[in-house]
Amino acid sequence: MSKSMKIALPIVVVLTLISFYVFQTLSGAGAFTALPENIDANCTVIEAVPGPEDILVDRERGTAYVAAYDRRKVAAGGPGTDAIRGGIYGIDLNKPRAEWALWNVTPQAPLDFRPHGIGLYVGPEGRRTLIAASHPSDGRQVIEVFDVLADGMLAHRTSIEDPLIKSPNDLVPVSHDAFYVGNDYGMSGALMRQLETFMAWDATDLIYWDGEKASVAADGLTMTNGVNVSADGETLYVAETLDRTLRIYDRTIETGALALSEIVDLGTGVDNIDVRADGALLIGAHIRILDFLEHAGDANIFAPSQVLLVVPGAEGQGGAAGTIYLNDGQELSASSVAAAYKDTMLVGAVFDPRVLACDMPQALAQ
């Protein structure tokens, strides 16, 4: 082999590997995914504040809670950005659908409250606890804990911070004091986080707060996102956005310990998870993540919205999954959550100032 060939061969190998990795990354982000035709769901628009990213429903009381703040304006920075405050908003679902509207249920929340994921625990005695991941302007990462009052308003109880809770996205309480929360980034600093995202590193984790201290419940995840638990508390669901998978864990109620049961490839950028009354899952998703990133920087660029229905199989065996709502982004861009109430699903988004109220199929089409 000539000297020039000896020099060129390693370069060709390296470039080939880089090209393959870039192709895999872009493919995983949906860059080559042809967008199917819209799947409509007879949706009506509920005007909202910007960024209704997470929604949960108290089905017994007929109240929806929506966590929102203007993420695009915060990301843009500039004068006054530090003063931007978010909130949690209620929707009275007992009223006719045409009258559904948002009202602020956190007027007494901390002044720097910027809620991300939210979760609700209803105890056997009827007492209700709502928790929220918050990203204050000073860079702290805080879990805010609220008592839910009889009129649906939230009374702030306490704030929780811990070094292990470093980039909280979604969370789910499993008692009035204990919860799981997912860190969607493992690295610190904007540059390292961009690299973590591009390389799709398995660098994030799931944290368990037992009421007194935090511990790592699961690690080696790729952008931990939606987190929820089955009604009996024995199964935990975790969405990995960049791996486009749903992780299913068996949970020991007494200790909070998790054992991985199954990894389900859903082929799309899964986000928040809602557990319906029948045990099926609704998952908001980003079928084309690169479109999502462009939309994050420019509201005039649409990003598709998608809702998945996942029906677990009996005794953890098999199951089915499919898309029940899909839009090119004109009706709603970058959907992040769908929450069930009777025959309706509420769909929220990361940036858009609206929530959709849509008809929901109870089963997947055959």
JSON list of C-alpha atoms in Angstrom, two decimals, residues 121 173-174 228-237 249-254 275-279 315:
[
{"chain": "A", "resi": 121, "resn": "TYR", "atom": "CA", "xyz": [-51.85, 12.55, 43.41]},
{"chain": "A", "resi": 173, "resn": "PRO", "atom": "CA", "xyz": [-46.29, 11.99, 42.46]},
{"chain": "A", "resi": 174, "resn": "VAL", "atom": "CA", "xyz": [-46.91, 8.55, 44.00]},
{"chain": "A", "resi": 228, "resn": "ASN", "atom": "CA", "xyz": [-46.55, 8.64, 34.57]},
{"chain": "A", "resi": 229, "resn": "VAL", "atom": "CA", "xyz": [-47.76, 5.72, 36.66]},
{"chain": "A", "resi": 230, "resn": "SER", "atom": "CA", "xyz": [-50.56, 3.18, 36.39]},
{"chain": "A", "resi": 231, "resn": "ALA", "atom": "CA", "xyz": [-53.61, 3.52, 38.61]},
{"chain": "A", "resi": 232, "resn": "ASP", "atom": "CA", "xyz": [-52.44, 0.71, 40.90]},
{"chain": "A", "resi": 233, "resn": "GLY", "atom": "CA", "xyz": [-48.98, 2.29, 41.24]},
{"chain": "A", "resi": 234, "resn": "GLU", "atom": "CA", "xyz": [-47.20, -0.87, 40.11]},
{"chain": "A", "resi": 235, "resn": "THR", "atom": "CA", "xyz": [-46.14, 0.23, 36.61]},
{"chain": "A", "resi": 236, "resn": "LEU", "atom": "CA", "xyz": [-44.14, 3.33, 35.68]},
{"chain": "A", "resi": 237, "resn": "TYR", "atom": "CA", "xyz": [-44.00, 4.75, 32.15]},
{"chain": "A", "resi": 249, "resn": "TYR", "atom": "CA", "xyz": [-40.91, -0.38, 34.56]},
{"chain": "A", "resi": 250, "resn": "ASP", "atom": "CA", "xyz": [-42.26, -2.67, 37.25]},
{"chain": "A", "resi": 251, "resn": "ARG", "atom": "CA", "xyz": [-42.42, -0.67, 40.45]},
{"chain": "A", "resi": 252, "resn": "THR", "atom": "CA", "xyz": [-42.08, -1.84, 44.04]},
{"chain": "A", "resi": 253, "resn": "ILE", "atom": "CA", "xyz": [-44.55, 0.35, 45.90]},
{"chain": "A", "resi": 254, "resn": "GLU", "atom": "CA", "xyz": [-42.94, -0.02, 49.31]},
{"chain": "A", "resi": 275, "resn": "VAL", "atom": "CA", "xyz": [-52.94, 7.34, 31.61]},
{"chain": "A", "resi": 276, "resn": "ARG", "atom": "CA", "xyz": [-56.61, 7.02, 30.71]},
{"chain": "A", "resi": 277, "resn": "ALA", "atom": "CA", "xyz": [-59.18, 5.59, 33.10]},
{"chain": "A", "resi": 278, "resn": "ASP", "atom": "CA", "xyz": [-59.07, 2.29, 31.15]},
{"chain": "A", "resi": 279, "resn": "GLY", "atom": "CA", "xyz": [-55.26, 2.06, 31.47]},
{"chain": "A", "resi": 315, "resn": "GLU", "atom": "CA", "xyz": [-50.58, -8.97, 32.00]}
]
